[in-house]
PDB file of C-alpha atoms in Angstrom:
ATOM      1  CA  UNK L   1      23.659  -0.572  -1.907  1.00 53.00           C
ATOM      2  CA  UNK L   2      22.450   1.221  -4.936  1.00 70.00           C
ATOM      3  CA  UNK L   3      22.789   1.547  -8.407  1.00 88.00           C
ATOM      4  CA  UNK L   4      20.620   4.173 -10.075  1.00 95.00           C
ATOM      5  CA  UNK L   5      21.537   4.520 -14.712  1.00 96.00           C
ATOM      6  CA  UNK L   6      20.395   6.683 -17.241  1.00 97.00           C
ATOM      7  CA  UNK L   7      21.480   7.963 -20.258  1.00 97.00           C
ATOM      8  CA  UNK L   8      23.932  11.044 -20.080  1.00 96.00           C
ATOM      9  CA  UNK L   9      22.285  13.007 -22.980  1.00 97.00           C
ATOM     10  CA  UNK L  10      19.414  13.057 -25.374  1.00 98.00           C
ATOM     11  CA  UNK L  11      18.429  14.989 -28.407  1.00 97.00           C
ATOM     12  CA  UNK L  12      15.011  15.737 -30.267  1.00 97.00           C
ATOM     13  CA  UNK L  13      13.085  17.538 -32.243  1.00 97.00           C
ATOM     14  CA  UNK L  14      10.162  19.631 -31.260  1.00 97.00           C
ATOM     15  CA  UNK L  15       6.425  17.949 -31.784  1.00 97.00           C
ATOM     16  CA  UNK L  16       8.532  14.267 -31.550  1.00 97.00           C
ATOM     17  CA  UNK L  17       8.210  11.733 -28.752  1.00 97.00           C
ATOM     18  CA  UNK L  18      11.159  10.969 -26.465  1.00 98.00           C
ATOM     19  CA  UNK L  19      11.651   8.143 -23.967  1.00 98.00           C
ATOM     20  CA  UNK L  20      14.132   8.813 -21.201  1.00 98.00           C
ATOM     21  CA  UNK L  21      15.263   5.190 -19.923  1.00 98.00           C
ATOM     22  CA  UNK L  22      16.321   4.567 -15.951  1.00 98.00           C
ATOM     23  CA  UNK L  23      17.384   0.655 -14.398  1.00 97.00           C
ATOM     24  CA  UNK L  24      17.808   0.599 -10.909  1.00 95.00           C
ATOM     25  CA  UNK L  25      19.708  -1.695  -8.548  1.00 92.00           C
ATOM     26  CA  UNK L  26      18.241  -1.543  -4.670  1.00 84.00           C
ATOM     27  CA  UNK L  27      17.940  -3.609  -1.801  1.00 80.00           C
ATOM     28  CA  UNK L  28      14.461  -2.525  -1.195  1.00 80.00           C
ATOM     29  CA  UNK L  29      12.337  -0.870  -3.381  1.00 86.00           C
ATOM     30  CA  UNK L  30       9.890   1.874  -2.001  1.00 86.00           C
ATOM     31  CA  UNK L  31       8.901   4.004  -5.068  1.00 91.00           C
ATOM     32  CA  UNK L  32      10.349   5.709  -8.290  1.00 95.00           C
ATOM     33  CA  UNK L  33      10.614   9.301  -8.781  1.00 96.00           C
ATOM     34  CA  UNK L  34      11.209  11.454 -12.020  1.00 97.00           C
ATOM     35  CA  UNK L  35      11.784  15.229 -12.187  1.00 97.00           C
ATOM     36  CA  UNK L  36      12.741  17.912 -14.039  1.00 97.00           C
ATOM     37  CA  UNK L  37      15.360  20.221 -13.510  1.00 96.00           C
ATOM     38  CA  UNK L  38      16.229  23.303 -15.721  1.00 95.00           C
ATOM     39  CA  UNK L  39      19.790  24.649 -16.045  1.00 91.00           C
ATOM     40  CA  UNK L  40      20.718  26.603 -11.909  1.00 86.00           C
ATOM     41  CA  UNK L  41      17.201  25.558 -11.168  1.00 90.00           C
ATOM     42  CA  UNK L  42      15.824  23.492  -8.711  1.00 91.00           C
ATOM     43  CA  UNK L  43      14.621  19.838  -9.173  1.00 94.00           C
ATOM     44  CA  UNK L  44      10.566  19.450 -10.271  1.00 95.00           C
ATOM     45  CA  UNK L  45       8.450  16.778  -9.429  1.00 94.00           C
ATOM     46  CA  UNK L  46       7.030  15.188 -12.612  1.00 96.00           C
ATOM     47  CA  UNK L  47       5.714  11.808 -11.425  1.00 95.00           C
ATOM     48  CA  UNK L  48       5.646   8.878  -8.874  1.00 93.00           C
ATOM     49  CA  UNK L  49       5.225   5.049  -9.602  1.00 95.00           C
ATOM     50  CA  UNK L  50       5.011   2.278  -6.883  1.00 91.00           C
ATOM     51  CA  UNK L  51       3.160  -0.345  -8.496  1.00 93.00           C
ATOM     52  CA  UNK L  52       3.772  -1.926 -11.865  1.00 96.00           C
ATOM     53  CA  UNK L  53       2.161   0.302 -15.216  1.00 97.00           C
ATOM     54  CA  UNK L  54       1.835   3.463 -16.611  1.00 96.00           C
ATOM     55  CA  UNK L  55       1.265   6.645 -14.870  1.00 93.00           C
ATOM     56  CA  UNK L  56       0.023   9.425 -17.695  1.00 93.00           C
ATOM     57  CA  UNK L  57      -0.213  13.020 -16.421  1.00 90.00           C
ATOM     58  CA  UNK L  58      -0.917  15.515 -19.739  1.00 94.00           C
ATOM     59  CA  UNK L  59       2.723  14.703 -22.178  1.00 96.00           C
ATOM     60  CA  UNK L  60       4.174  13.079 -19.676  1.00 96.00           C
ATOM     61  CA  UNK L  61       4.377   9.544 -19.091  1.00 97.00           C
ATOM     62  CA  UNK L  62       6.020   7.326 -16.490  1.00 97.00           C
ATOM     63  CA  UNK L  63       6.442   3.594 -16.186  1.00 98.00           C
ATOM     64  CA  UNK L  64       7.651   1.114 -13.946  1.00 97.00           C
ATOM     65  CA  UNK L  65       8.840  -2.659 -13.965  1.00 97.00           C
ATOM     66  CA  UNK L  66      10.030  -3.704 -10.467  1.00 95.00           C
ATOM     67  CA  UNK L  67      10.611  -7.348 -11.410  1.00 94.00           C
ATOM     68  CA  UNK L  68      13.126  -5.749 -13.950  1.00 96.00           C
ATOM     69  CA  UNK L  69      14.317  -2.682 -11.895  1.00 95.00           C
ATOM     70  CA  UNK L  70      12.961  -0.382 -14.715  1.00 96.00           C
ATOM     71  CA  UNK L  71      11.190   2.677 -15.464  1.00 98.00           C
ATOM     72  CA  UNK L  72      10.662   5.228 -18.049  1.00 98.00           C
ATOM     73  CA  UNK L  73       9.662   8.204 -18.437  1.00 98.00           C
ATOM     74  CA  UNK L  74       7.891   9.423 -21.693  1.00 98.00           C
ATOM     75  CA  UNK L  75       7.304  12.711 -23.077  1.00 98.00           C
ATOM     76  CA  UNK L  76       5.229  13.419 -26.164  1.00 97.00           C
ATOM     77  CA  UNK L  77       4.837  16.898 -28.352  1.00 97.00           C
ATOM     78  CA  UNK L  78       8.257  18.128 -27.404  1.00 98.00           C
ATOM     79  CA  UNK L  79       8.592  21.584 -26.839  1.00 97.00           C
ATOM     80  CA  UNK L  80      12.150  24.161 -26.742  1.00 97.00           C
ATOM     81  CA  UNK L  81      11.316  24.525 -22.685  1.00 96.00           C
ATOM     82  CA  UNK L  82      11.210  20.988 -22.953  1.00 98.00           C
ATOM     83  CA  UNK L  83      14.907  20.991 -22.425  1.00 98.00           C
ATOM     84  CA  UNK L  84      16.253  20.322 -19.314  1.00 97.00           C
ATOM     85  CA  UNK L  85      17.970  17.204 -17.185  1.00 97.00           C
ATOM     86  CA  UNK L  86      15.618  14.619 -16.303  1.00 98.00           C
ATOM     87  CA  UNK L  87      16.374  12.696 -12.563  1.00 97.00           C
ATOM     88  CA  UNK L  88      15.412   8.910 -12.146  1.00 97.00           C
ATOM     89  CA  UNK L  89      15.392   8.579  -8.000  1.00 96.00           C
ATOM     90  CA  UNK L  90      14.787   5.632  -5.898  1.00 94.00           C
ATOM     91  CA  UNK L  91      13.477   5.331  -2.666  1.00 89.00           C
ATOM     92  CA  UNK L  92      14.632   2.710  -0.583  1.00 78.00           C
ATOM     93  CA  UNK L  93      12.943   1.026   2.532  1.00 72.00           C
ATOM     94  CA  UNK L  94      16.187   1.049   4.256  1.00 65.00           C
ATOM     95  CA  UNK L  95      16.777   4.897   3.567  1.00 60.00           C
ATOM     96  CA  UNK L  96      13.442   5.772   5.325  1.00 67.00           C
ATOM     97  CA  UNK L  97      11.715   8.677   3.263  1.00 78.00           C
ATOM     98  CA  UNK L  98      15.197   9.793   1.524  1.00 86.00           C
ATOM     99  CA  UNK L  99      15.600   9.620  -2.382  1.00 92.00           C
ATOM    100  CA  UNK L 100      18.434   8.005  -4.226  1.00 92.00           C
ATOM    101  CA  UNK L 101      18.978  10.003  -7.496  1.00 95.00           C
ATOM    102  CA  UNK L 102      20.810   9.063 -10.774  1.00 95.00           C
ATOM    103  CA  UNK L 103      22.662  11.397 -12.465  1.00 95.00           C
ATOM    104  CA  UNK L 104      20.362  12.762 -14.511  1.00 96.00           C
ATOM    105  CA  UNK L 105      19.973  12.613 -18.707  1.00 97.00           C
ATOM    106  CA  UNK L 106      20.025  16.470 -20.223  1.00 97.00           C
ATOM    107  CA  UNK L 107      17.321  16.383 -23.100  1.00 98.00           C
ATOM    108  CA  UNK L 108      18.130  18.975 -25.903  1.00 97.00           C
ATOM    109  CA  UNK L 109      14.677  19.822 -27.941  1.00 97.00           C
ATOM    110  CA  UNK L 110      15.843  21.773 -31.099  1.00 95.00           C
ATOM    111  CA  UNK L 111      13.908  23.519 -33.924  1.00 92.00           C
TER     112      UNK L 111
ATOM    113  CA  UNK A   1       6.313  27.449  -6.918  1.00 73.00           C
ATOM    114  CA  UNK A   2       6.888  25.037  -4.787  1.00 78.00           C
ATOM    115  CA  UNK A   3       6.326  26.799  -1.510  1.00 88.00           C
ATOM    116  CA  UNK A   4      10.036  26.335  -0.300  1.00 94.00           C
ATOM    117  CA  UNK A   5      12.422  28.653   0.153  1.00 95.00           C
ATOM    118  CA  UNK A   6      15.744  28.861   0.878  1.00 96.00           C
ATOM    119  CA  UNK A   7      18.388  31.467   1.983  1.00 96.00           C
ATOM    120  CA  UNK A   8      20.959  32.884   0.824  1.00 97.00           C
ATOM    121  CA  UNK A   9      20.554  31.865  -2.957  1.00 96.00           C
ATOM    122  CA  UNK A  10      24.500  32.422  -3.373  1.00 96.00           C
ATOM    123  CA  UNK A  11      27.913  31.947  -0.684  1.00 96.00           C
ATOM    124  CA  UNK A  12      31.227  32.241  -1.450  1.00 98.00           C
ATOM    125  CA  UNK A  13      33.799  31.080   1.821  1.00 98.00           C
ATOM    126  CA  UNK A  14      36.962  30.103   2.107  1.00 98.00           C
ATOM    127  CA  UNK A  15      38.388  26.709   3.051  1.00 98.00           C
ATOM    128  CA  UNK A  16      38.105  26.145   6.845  1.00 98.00           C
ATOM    129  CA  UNK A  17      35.448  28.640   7.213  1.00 98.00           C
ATOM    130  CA  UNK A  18      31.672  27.556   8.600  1.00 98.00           C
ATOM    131  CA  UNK A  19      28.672  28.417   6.691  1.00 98.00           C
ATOM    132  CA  UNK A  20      24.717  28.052   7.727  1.00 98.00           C
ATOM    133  CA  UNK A  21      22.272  27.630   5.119  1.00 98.00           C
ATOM    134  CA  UNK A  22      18.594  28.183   6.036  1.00 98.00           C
ATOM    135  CA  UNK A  23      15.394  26.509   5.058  1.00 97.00           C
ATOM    136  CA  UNK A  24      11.794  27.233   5.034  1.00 94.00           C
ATOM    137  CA  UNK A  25       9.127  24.283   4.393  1.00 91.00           C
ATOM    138  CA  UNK A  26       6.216  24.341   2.532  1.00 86.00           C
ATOM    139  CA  UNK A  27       3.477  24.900   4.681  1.00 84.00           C
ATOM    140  CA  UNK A  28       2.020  21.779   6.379  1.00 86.00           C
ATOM    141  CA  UNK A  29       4.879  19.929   5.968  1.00 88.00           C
ATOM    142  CA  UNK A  30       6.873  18.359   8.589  1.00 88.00           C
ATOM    143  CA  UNK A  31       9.826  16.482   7.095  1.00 91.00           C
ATOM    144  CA  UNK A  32      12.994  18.014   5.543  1.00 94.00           C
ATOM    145  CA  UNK A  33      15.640  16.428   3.667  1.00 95.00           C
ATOM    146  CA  UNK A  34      18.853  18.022   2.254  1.00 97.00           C
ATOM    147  CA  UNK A  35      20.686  17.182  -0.428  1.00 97.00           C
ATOM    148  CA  UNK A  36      23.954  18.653  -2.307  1.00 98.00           C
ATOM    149  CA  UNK A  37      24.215  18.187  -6.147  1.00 96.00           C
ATOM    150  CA  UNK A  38      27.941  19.158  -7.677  1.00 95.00           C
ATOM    151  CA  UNK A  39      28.079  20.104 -11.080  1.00 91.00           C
ATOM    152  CA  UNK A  40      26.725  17.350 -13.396  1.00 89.00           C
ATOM    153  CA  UNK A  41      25.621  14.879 -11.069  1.00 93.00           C
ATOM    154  CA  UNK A  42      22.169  14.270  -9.743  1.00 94.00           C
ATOM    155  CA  UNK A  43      21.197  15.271  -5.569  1.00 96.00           C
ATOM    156  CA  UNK A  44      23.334  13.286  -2.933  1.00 96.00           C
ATOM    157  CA  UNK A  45      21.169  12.690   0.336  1.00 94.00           C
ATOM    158  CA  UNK A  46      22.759  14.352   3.099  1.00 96.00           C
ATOM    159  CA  UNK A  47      20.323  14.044   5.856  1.00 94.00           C
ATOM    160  CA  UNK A  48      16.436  14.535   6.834  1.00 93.00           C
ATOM    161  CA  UNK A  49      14.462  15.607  10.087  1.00 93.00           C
ATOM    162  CA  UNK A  50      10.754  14.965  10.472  1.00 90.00           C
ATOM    163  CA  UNK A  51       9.383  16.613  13.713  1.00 88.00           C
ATOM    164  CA  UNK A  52      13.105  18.082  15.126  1.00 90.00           C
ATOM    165  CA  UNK A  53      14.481  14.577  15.176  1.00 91.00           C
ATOM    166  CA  UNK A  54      17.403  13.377  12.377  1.00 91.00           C
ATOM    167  CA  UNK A  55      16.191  10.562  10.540  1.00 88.00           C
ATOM    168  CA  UNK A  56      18.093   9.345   8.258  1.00 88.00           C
ATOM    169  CA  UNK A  57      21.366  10.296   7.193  1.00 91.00           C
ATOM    170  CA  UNK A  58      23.872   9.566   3.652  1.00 91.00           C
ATOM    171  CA  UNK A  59      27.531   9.432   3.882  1.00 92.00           C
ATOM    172  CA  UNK A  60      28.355  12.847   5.009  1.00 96.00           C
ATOM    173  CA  UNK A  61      31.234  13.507   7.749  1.00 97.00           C
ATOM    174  CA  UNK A  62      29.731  14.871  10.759  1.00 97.00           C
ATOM    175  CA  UNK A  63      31.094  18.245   9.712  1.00 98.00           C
ATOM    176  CA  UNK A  64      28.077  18.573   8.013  1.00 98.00           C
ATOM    177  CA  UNK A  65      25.014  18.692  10.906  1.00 97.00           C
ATOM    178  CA  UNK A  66      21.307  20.255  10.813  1.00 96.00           C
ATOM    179  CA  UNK A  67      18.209  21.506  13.051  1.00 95.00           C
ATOM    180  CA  UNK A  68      15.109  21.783  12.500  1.00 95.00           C
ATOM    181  CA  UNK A  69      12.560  23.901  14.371  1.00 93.00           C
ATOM    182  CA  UNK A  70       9.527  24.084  15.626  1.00 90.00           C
ATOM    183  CA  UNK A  71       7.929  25.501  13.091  1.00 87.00           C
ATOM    184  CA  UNK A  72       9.427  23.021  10.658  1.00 87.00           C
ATOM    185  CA  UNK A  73      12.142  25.301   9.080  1.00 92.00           C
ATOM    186  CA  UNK A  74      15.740  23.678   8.746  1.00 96.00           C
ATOM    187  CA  UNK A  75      19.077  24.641   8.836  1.00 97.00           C
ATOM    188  CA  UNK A  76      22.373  22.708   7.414  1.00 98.00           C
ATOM    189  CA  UNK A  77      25.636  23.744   8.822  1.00 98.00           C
ATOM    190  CA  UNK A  78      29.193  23.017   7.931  1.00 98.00           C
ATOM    191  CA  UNK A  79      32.170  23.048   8.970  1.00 97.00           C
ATOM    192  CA  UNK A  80      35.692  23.072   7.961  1.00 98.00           C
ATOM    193  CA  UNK A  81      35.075  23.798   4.846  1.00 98.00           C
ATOM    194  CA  UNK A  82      37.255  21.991   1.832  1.00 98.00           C
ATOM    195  CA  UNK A  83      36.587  22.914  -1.579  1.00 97.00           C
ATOM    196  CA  UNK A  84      34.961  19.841  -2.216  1.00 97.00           C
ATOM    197  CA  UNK A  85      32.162  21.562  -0.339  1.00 98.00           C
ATOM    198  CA  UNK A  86      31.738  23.648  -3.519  1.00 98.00           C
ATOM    199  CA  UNK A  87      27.892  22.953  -4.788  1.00 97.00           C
ATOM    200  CA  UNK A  88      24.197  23.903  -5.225  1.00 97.00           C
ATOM    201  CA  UNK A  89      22.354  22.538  -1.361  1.00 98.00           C
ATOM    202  CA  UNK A  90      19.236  21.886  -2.454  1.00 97.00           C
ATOM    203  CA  UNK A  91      16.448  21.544   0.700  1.00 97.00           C
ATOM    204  CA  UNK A  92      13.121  19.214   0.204  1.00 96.00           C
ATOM    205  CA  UNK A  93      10.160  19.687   2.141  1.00 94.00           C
ATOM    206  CA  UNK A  94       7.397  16.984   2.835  1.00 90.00           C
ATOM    207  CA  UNK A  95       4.283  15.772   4.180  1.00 88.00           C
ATOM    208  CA  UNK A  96       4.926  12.671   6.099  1.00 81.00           C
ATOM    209  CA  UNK A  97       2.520   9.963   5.920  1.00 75.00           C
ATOM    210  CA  UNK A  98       1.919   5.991   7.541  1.00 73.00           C
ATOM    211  CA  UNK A  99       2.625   4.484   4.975  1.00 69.00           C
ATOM    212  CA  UNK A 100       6.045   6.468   4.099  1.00 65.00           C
ATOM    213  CA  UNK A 101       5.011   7.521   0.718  1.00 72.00           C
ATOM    214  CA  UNK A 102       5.190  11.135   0.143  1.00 84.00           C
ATOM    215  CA  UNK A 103       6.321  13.354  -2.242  1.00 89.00           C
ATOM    216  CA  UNK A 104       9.562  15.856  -1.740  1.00 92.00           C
ATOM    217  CA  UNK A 105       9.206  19.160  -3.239  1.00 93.00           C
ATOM    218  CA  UNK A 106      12.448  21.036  -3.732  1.00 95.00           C
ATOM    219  CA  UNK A 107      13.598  24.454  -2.924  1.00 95.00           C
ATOM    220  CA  UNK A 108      15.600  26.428  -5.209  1.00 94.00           C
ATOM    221  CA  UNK A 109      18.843  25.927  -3.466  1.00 96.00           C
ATOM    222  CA  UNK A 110      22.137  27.938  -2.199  1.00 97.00           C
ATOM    223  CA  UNK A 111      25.318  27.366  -4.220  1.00 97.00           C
ATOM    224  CA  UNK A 112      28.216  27.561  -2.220  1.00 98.00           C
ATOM    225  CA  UNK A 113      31.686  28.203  -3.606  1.00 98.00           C
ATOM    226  CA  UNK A 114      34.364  27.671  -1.789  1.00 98.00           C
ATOM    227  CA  UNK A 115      37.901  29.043  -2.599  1.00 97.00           C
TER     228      UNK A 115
END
C-alpha cells in the first residue's frame, strides 16, 4: 500500500521563499514527482527525483530522502501566479509506470 | 502546452447513462494513463495502455474500461453512471523507456457531472 502527506494549505508573501513538505509510505519506491496545478487546470510537471539530493531548475527546487520517505519541493521569489496546488506523487515498482498522488497543498502568494 | 488533448472539455449525464471520453497523446508517445481527480483531492490512477495493451490498473470497477489505438490516442468509457462518477478525467501521455522512468504530461481534462 501507499501513503502519500502534505500539507493542506500554505500562505506567503510575494519575493519570500516557501517549502512545500511531502513523506511518503510505499512498498517500492520508483521516483518522486511534483507538479503544479492551477485552479480547473490541468496538472504541470515541475520536477523528478530518483536518487538522493537536490534537483534545482530556475525558483524551483526539489529534494528527496528515500531512507526517510521525504521530499520537498522549494520555491524561491514568490510570485501572485505562483498560486496554485502543488502534487507530491509516487511511483511505485509494483504500479508499473502509474503515479500515486497526494492530495495536493494550495499555496496562496499575496501582496 | 503540453501537446495533449482531450475531448469534450465539459459532460453533463445522468445516472445510469454511458459516457466516452477521448484522448490524444503527445506526439511520440506511446503510453497513456488516466486518472480522475474529485474536487479537492489529488489524481486517482484509473488505468494505463502502452502499445494497445492495459497495463496497469487502480481500483476502479470494471464499469470503467479503455482502448487505445493505433496511433496511440485513448479512450475511457463508463458505464452505469452513479454520481460518484462526478469529476475532472484527466489523461497523461508518455514516452516509455527500459528502464521505466518517464515523465507523464497531462492533458487538460473533461469534467463530468453527473445528475
Amino acid at each position: 500500500g501507499q501513503n502519500i502527506d502534505q500539507p493542506t494549505e500554505m500562505t506567503a508573501t510575494e519575493g519570500a521563499i516557501v517549502q512545500i513538505n511531502c513523506t511518503y509510505q510505499t512498498s517500492g519506491f520508483n521516483g518522486l514527482f511534483w507538479y503544479q496545478q492551477h485552479a480547473g487546470e490541468a496538472p504541470t510537471f515541475l520536477s523528478y527525483n530518483v536518487l538522493d539530493g537536490l534537483e534545482e531548475k530556475g525558483r524551483f527546487s526539489s529534494f528527496l530522502s528515500r531512507s526517510k520517505g521525504y521530499s520537498y519541493l522549494l520555491l524561491k521569489e514568490l510570485q501572485m501566479k505562483d498560486s496554485a496546488s502543488y502534487l507530491c506523487a509516487v511511483r511505485e515498482q509494483q504500479a508499473g509506470t502509474a503515479l500515486i498522488f497526494g492530495k495536493g497543498t494550495t499555496l496562496s502568494v499575496s501582496s | 502546452e503540453t501537446g495533449v488533448t482531450q475531448s469534450p472539455t465539459h459532460l453533463i449525464k445522468t445516472r445510469g447513462q454511458q459516457v466516452t471520453l477521448r484522448c490524444s497523446s503527445q506526439s511520440g508517445h506511446n503510453t497513456v494513463s488516466w486518472y480522475q481527480q474529485a474536487l479537492g483531492q489529488g489524481p486517482q490512477f484509473i488505468f494505463q495502455y502502452y502499445r494497445e495493451e492495459e497495463n496497469g490498473r487502480g481500483n476502479f470497477p470494471p464499469r470503467f474500461s479503455g482502448l487505445q489505438f493505433p496511433n496511440y490516442s485513448s479512450e475511457l468509457n463508463v458505464n452505469a453512471l452513479e454520481l460518484d462518477d462526478s469529476a475532472l478525467y484527466l489523461c497523461a501521455s508518455s514516452l516509455r523507456s527500459a528502464t521505466g522512468q518517464e515523465t507523464q504530461y497531462f492533458g487538460p481534462g473533461t469534467r463530468l457531472l453527473v445528475l
